[in-house]
Short mmCIF file of C-alpha atoms in Angstrom, two decimals:
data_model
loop_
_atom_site.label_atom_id
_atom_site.label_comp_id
_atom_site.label_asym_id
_atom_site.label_seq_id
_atom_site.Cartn_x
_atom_site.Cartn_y
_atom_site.Cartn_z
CA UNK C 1 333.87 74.07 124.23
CA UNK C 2 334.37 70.73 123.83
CA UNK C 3 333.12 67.85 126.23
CA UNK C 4 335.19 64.15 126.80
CA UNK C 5 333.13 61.41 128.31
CA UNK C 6 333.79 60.73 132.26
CA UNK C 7 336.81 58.89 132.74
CA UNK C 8 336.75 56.94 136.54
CA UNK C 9 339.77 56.53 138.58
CA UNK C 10 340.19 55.87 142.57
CA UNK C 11 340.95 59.32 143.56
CA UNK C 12 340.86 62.72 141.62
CA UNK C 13 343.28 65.02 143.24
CA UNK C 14 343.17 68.82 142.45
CA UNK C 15 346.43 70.59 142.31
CA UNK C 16 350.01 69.31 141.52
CA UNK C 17 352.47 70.96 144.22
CA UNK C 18 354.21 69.30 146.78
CA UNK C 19 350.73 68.70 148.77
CA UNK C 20 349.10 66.75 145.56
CA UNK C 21 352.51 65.14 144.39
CA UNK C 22 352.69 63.47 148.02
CA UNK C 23 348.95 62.74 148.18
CA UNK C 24 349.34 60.69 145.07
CA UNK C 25 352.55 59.26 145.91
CA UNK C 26 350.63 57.70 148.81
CA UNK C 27 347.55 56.24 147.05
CA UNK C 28 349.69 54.90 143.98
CA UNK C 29 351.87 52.87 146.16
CA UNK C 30 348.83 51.85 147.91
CA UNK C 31 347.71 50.83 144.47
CA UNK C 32 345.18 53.26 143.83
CA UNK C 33 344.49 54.48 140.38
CA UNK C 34 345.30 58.49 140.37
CA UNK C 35 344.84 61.35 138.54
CA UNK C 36 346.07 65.03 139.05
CA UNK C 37 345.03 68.14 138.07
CA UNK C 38 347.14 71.28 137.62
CA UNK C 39 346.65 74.31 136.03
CA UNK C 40 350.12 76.00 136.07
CA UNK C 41 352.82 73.98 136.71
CA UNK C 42 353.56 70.72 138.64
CA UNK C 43 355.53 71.16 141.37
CA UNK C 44 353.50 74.42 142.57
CA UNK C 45 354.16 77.49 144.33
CA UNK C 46 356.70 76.11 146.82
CA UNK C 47 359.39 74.80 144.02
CA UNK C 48 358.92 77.87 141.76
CA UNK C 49 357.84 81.18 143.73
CA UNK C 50 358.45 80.31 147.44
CA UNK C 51 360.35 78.31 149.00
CA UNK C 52 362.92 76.89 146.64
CA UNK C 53 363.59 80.29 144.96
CA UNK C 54 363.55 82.24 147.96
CA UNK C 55 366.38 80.10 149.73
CA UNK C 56 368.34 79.98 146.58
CA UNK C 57 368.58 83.91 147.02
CA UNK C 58 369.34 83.54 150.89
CA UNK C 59 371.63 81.23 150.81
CA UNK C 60 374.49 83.62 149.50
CA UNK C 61 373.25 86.11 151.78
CA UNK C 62 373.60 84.09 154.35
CA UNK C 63 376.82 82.58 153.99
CA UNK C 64 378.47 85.91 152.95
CA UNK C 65 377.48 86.45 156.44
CA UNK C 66 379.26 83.86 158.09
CA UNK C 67 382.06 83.91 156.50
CA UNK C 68 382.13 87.84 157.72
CA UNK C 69 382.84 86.35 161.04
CA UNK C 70 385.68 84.57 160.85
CA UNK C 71 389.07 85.97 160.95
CA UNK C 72 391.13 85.11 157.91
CA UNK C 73 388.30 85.21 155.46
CA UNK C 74 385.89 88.06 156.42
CA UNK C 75 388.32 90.71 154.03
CA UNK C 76 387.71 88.40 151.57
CA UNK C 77 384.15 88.66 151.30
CA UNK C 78 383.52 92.66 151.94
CA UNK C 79 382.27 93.71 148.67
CA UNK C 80 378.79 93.19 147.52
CA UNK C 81 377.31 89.77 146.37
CA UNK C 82 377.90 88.92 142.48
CA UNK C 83 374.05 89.86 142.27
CA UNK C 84 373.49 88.08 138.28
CA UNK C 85 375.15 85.30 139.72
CA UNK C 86 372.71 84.91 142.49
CA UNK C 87 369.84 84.96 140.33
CA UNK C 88 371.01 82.52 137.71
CA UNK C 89 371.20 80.07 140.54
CA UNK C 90 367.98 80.86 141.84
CA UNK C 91 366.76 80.27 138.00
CA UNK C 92 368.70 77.21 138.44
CA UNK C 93 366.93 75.72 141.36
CA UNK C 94 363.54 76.74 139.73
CA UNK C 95 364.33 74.36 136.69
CA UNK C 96 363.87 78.11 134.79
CA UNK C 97 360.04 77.53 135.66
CA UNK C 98 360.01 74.70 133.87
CA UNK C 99 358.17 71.62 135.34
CA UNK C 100 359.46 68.46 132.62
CA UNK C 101 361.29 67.01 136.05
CA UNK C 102 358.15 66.83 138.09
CA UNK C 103 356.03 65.94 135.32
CA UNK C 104 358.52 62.25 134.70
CA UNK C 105 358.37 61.88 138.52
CA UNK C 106 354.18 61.93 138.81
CA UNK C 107 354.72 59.85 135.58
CA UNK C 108 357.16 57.64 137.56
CA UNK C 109 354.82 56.51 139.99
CA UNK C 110 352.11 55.96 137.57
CA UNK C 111 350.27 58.80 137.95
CA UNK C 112 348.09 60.35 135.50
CA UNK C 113 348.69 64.42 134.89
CA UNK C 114 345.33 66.49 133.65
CA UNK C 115 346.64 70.03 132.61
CA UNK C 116 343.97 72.89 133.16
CA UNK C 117 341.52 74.64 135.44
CA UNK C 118 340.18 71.65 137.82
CA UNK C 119 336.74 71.93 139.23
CA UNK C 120 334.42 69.73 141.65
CA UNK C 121 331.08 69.43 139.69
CA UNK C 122 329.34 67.57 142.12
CA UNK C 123 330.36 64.42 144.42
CA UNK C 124 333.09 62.66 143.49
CA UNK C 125 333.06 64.47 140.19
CA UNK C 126 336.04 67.03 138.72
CA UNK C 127 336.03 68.64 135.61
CA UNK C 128 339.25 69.97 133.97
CA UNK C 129 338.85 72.54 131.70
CA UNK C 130 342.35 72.88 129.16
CA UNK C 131 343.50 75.61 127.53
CA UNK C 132 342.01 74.70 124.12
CA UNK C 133 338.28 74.45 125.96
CA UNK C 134 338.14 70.68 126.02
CA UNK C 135 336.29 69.34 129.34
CA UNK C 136 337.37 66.47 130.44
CA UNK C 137 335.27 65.11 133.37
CA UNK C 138 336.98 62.72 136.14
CA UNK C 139 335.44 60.81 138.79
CA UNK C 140 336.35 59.60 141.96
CA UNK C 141 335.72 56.18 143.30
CA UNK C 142 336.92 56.93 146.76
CA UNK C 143 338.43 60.35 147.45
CA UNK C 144 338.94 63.55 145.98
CA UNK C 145 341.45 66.04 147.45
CA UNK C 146 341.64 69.27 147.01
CA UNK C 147 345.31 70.24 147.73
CA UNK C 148 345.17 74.03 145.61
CA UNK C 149 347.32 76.31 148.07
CA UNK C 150 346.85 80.06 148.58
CA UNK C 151 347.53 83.13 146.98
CA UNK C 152 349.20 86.44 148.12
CA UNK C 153 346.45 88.43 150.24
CA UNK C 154 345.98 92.16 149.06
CA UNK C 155 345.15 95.45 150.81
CA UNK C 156 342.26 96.98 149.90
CA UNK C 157 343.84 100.44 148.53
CA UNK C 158 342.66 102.10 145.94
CA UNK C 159 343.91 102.07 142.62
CA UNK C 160 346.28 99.05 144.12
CA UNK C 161 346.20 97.17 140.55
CA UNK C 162 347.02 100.10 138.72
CA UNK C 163 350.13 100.35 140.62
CA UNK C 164 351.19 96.74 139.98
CA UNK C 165 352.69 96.15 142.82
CA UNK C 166 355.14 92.95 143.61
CA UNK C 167 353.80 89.88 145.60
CA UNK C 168 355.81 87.05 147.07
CA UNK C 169 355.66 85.56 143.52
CA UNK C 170 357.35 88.70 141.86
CA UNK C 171 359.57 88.77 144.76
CA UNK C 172 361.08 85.45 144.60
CA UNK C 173 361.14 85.33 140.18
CA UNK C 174 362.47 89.02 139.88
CA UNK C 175 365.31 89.43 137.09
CA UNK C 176 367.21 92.38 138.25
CA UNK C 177 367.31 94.13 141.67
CA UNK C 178 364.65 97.13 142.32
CA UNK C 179 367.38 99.95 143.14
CA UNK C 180 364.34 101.06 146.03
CA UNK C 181 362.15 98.23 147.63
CA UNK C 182 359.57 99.03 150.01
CA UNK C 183 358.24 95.73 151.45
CA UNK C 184 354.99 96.14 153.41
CA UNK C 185 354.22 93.29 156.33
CA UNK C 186 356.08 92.16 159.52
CA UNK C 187 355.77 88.03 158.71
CA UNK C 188 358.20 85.31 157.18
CA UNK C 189 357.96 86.68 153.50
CA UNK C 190 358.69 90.42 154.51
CA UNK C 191 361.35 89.70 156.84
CA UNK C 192 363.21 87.06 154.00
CA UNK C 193 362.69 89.38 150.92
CA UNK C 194 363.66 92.25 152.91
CA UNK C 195 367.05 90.29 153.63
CA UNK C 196 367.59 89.20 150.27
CA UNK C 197 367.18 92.40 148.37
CA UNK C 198 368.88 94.45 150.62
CA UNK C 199 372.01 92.40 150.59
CA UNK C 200 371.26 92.07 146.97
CA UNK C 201 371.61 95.87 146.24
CA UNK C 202 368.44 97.15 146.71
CA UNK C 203 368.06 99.81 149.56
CA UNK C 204 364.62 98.33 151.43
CA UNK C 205 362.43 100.29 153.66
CA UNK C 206 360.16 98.19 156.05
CA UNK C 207 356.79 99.28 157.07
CA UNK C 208 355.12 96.70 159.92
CA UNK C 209 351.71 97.71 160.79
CA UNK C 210 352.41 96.18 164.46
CA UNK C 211 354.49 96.89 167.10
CA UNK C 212 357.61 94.04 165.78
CA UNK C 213 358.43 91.29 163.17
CA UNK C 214 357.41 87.62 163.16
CA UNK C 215 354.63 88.22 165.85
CA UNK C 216 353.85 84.68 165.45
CA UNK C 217 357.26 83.53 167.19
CA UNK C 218 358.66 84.50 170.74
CA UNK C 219 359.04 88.50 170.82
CA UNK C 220 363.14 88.30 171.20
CA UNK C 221 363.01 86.53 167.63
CA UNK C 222 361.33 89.61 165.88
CA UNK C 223 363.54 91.68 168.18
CA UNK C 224 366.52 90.83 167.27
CA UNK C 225 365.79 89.86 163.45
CA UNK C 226 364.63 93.65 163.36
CA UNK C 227 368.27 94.59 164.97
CA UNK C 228 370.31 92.56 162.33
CA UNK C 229 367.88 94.24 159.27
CA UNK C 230 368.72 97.65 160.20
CA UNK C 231 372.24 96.65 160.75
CA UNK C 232 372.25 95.64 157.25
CA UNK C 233 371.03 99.09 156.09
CA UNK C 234 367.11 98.45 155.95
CA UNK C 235 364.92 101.19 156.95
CA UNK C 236 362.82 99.04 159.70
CA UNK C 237 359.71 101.51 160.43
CA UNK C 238 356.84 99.78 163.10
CA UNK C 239 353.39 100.88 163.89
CA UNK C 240 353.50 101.79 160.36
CA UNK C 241 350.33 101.66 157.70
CA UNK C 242 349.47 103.00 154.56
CA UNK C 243 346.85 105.70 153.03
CA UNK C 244 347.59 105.59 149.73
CA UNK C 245 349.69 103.98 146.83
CA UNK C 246 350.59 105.33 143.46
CA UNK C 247 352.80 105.08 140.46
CA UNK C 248 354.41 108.56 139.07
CA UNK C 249 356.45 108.28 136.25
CA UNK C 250 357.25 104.72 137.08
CA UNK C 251 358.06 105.90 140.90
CA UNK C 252 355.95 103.88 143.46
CA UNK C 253 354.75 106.66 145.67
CA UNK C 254 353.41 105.31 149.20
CA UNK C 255 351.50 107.72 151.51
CA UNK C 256 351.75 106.61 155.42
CA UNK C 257 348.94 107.12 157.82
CA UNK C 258 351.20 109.73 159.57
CA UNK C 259 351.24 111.83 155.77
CA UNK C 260 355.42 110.62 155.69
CA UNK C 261 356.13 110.00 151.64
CA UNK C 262 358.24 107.20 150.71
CA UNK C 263 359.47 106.70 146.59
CA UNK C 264 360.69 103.48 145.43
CA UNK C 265 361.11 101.38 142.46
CA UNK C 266 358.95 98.38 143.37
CA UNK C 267 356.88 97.77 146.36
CA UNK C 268 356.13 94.10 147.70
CA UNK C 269 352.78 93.23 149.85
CA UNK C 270 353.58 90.16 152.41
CA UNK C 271 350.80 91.16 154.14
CA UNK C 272 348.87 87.58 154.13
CA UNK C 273 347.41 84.74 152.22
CA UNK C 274 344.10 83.42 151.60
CA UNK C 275 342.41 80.16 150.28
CA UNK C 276 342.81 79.45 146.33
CA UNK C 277 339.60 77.87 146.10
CA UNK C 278 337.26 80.51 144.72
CA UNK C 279 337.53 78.45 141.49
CA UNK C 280 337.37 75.52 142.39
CA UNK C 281 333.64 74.93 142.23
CA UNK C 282 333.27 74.33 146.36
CA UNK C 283 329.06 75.51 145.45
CA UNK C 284 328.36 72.49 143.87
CA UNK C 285 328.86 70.54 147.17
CA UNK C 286 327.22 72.72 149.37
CA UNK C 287 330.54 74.78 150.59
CA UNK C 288 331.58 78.14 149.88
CA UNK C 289 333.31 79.55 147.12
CA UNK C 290 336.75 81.02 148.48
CA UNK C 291 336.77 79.53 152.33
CA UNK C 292 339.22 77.80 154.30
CA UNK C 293 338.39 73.71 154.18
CA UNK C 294 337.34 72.67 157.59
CA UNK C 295 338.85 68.83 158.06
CA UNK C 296 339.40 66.61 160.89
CA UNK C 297 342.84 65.05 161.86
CA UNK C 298 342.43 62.70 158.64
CA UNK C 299 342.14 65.85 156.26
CA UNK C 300 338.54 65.16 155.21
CA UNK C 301 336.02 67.98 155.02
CA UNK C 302 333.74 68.09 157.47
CA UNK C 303 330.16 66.85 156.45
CA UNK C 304 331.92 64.78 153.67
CA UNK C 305 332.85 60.93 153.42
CA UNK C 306 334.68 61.63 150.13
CA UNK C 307 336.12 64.72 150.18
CA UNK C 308 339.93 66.01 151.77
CA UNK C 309 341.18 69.55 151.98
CA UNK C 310 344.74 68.90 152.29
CA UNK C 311 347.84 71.66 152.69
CA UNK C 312 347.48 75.39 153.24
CA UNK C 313 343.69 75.04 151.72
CA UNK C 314 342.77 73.71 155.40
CA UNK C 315 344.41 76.62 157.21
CA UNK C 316 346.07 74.71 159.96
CA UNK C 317 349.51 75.44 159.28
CA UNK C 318 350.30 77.69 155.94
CA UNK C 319 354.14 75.75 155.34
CA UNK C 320 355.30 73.49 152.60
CA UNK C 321 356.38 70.46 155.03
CA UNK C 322 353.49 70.55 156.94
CA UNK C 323 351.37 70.08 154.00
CA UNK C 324 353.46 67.06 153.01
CA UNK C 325 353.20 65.74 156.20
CA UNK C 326 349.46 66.00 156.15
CA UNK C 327 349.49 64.35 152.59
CA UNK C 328 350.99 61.58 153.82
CA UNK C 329 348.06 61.07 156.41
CA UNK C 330 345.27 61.67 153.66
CA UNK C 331 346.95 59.36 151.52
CA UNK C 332 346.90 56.60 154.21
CA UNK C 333 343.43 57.53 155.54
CA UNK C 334 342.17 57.35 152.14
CA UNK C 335 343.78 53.84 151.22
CA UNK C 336 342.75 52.34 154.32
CA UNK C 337 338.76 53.61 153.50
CA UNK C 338 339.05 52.74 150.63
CA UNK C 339 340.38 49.18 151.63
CA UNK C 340 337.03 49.01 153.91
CA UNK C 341 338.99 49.41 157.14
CA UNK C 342 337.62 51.60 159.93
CA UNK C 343 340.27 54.08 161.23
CA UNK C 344 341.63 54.54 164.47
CA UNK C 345 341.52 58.33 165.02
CA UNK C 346 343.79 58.01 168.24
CA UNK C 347 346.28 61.27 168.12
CA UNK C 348 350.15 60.62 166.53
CA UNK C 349 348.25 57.49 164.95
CA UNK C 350 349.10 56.30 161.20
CA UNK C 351 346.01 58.84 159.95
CA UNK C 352 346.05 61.56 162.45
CA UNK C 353 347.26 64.61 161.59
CA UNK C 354 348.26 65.41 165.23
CA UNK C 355 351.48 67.57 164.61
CA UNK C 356 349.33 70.45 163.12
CA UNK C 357 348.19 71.06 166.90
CA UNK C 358 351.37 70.69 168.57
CA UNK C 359 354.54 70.55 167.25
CA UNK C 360 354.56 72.82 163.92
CA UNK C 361 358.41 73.53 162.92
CA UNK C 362 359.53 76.13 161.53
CA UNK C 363 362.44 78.17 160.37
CA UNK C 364 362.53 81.81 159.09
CA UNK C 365 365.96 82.22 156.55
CA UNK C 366 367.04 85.89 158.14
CA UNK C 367 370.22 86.30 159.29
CA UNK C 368 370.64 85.40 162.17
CA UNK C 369 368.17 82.56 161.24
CA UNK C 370 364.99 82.31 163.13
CA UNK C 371 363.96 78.60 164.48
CA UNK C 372 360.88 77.27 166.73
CA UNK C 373 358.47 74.46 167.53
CA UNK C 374 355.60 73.81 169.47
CA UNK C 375 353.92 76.49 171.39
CA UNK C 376 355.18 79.73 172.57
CA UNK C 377 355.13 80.84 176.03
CA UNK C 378 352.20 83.10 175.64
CA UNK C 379 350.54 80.31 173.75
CA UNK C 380 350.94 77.44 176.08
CA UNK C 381 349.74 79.74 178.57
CA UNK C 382 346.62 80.79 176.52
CA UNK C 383 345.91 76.87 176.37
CA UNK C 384 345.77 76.62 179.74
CA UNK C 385 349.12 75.04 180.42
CA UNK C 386 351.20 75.68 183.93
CA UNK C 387 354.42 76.40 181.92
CA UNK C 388 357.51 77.78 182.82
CA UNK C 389 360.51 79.73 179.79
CA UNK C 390 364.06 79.33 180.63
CA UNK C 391 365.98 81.50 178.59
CA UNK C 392 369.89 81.07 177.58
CA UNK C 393 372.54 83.01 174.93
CA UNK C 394 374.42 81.54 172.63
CA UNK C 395 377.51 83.17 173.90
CA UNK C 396 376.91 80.95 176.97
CA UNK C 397 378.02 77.89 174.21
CA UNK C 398 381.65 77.35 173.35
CA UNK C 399 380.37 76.50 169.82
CA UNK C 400 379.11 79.52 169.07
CA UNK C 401 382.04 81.66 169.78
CA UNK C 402 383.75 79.19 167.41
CA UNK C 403 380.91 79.35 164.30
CA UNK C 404 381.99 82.90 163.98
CA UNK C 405 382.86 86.18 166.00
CA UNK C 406 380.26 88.21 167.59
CA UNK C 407 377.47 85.35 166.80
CA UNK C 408 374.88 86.84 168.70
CA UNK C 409 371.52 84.97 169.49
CA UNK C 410 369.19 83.02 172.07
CA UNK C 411 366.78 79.91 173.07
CA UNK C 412 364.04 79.26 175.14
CA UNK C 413 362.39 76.43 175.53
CA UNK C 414 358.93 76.14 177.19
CA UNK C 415 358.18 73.44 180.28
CA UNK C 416 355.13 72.21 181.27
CA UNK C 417 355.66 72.06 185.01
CA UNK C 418 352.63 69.33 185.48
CA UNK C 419 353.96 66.76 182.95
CA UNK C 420 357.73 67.79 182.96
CA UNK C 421 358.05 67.72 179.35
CA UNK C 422 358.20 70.72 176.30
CA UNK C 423 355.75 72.62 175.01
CA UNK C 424 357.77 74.50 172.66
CA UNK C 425 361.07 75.42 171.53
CA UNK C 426 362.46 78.39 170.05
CA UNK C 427 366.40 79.76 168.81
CA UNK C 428 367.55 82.62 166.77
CA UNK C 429 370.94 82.87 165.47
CA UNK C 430 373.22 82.04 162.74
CA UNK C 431 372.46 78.55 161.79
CA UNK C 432 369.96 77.31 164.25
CA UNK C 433 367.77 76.13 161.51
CA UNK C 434 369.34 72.81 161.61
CA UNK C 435 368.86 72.28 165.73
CA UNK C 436 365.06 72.55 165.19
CA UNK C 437 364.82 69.15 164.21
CA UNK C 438 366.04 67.71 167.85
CA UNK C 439 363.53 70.62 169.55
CA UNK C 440 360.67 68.87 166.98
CA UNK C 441 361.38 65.39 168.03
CA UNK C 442 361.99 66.03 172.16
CA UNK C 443 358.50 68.05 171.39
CA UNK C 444 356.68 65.27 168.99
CA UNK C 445 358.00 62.21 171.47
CA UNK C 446 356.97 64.41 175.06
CA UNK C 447 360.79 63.35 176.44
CA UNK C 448 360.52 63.60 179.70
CA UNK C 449 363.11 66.52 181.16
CA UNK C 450 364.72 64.51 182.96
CA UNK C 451 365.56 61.76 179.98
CA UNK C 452 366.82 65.53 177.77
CA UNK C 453 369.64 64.90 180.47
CA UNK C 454 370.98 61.65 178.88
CA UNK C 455 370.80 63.49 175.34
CA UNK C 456 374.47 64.30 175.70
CA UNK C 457 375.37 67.37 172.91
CA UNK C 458 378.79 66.96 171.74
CA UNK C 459 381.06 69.65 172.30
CA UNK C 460 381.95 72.08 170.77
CA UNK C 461 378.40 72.67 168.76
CA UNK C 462 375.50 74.89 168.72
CA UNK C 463 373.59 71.47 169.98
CA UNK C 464 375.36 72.49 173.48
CA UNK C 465 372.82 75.28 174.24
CA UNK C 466 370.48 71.88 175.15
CA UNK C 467 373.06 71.72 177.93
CA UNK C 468 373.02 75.67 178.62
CA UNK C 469 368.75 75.61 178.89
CA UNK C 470 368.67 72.07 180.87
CA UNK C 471 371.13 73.72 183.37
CA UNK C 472 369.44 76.45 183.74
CA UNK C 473 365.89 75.10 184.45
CA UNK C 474 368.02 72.57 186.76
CA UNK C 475 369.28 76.34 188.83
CA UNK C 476 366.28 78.42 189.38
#
């Protein structure tokens, strides 16, 4: 092993997806000196094992939908999807797993790239270890942030690893379709893969542990995303777990807890994710090896004046644009320390991280798509809000009925009946993802009910079922 003398820069930041690129972004144009520190490639698990490859294999599901609907096309489009076609684009949107793009953009903004294994060793201190051995030891003048993601969470089974079995990694970079898929969870990643691969040839059996899908979201959501799998031919089976898993002859053989037998050709675990910072050498600041990073609104660790645990490390909320957003907040709050300023910690201020609390968006790419923000019903109500759902269907909106025949789906949006404004909104159906962003901004800016009047949706869109749920809280 070889050792490099120190080499000192502003702020060391520790892992090059989206979360680190942004971090850096910030503090270079706040003319910082920065270094990064990756040990697969830049650009991370969102751009080449989650969410760019996983929408690129969607997307044609999806749309084949759609078009399904609509008179004039649908016998067009009845035969399976062109499935090498659907991975080569997928490859295509991955840069083939190839990170020279991100690399020139961190090089861009005057960033300096460290490739290897990037550990604290000490305050203010990270030492990269390359594949050759060398050491190369950074420090930190102001900040270091540790922005390292998660990794796929795995039951404990026995004789699991012999099996090999596929994670949301394998899932998203497979070259061929499984001919049998069992996928094993009830969240975001079970739900999408189960969509893809089934459209995409595979015949997928479910098996949710709970009682429905996407317990995180309103219970219609998982209700009716669970209606429009096994439409699609996917055995859905809840209040489902596992005994055992094997692999005979290069059959996956899973046991359930009720003794039912179920043979496939792969088997994918979306059952989770935890902290990827058992390597990251936490122990040598007093923290522990493997944990979620407790942080304040600014992103730095608790106990710490130097230190920020910034993305899905911190636990708040586990999705690729809310780490960015929260890099964009470190990156400020660390500029303006480092610039000797004292912060204002006042929520929705320039280096508060207040979003992670109350307005999280999100969309789930089923079909029909899967779309909320805020705080559920039963969540507003655990906090102690007075709160009040109004419900509506699509079919209520002209727009609908013209997106395609039969589109099937609802909304609800949550009202606090003390300050008048939204606590959360939620819509499943065939292209809602794109209305979240007006549910995220009436939630973010605390509009006033009575202003959502003057936010006039023009006709005919999906944006009318604003109309349809103001209307109705307006009746009853």
């Amino acid at each position: 092993m070889t050792e490099t003398e120190s080499i000192a820069y502003d702020v060391v930041v520790i892992g090059g997806g989206p979360v680190g690129e942004n971090v850096a972004d910030r503090t270079r144009a706040a003319g910082l000196t920065t270094a990064v520190v990756e040990s697969e490639l830049v650009g991370g698990e969102c751009s080449y094992w989650a969410c760019m490859p996983s929408k690129a294999l969607l997307r044609p599901v999806i749309a084949q939908s759609d078009a399904r609907r609509l008179p004039g096309l649908s016998q067009d489009v009845r035969g399976p999807l062109d499935t090498p076609a659907v991975l080569a684009r997928r490859d295509y949107f991955t840069s083939n797993w190839q990170d020279e793009g991100q690399v020139r953009w961190l090089d861009g903004i005057g960033a300096d790239l460290y490739r290897g294994q990037g550990r604290l060793a000490g305050p203010r201190t990270v030492t990269v270890t390359g594949s050759d051995g060398t050491v190369t030891t950074l420090t930190a003048r102001h900040a270091v942030a540790v922005s390292t993601g998660t990794r796929a969470q795995l039951p404990d089974l026995p004789g699991l690893a012999e099996v090999k079995p596929w994670t949301s990694r394998e899932a998203t970079s497979a070259k061929a379709a499984p001919g049998r898929l069992i996928v094993v969870g009830g969240g975001v990643v079970a739900t999408e893969m189960a969509t893809a691969w089934q459209a995409l040839g595979s015949r997928v059996t479910l098996l949710v542990r709970g009682k429905g899908l996407l317990n995180r979201m309103e219970p219609f959501a998982g209700e009716l995303v669970a209606e429009a799998l096994a439409d699609a031919g996917v055995d859905v089976r809840t209040g489902t777990s596992l005994e055992s898993v094997t692999r005979e002859n290069g059959t996956v053989v899973a046991v359930t807890a009720t003794g039912d037998r179920i043979e496939a050709d792969e088997i994918l675990f979306a059952t989770g994710r935890v902290p990827h910072t058992d390597d990251v050498g936490l122990e040598t600041v007093g923290l522990e090896p493997g944990s979620w990073l407790d942080v304040d609104d600014s992103l730095r660790v608790t106990g710490t004046d130097w230190l920020y645990g910034v993305g899905d490390v911190n636990h708040r909320a586990l999705l690729t644009h809310q780490g960015k957003y929260q890099a964009r907040v470190a990156g400020a709050a660390i500029a303006a320390r480092a610039a000797g300023s004292t912060l204002r910690d006042e929520p929705w201020g320039a280096y508060a991280a207040t979003a992670d609390h109350d307005a999280v968006p999100q969309v789930v790419f089923t079909e029909p798509e899967a779309a909320a923000v805020g705080l559920s019903l039963a969540e507003a109500e655990q906090a102690g809000h007075r709160v009040r759902a109004v419900d509506v269907e699509f079919s209520s909106v002209a727009g609908a009925g013209l997106y395609g025949d039969g589109y099937k789906g609802r909304a609800r949006m949550v009202v606090d009946l003390d300050e008048e404004i939204l606590r959360g909104v939620t819509f499943v159906g065939p292209g809602v993802g794109e209305l979240v962003h007006s549910a995220t901004i009436a939630v973010v800016g605390r509009v006033p009910v009575g202003r959502l009047w003057h936010a006039v949706p023009s006709y005919p869109t999906l944006s009318e079922v604003w109309l349809r749920l103001l209307e109705a809280y307006r009746d009853n």
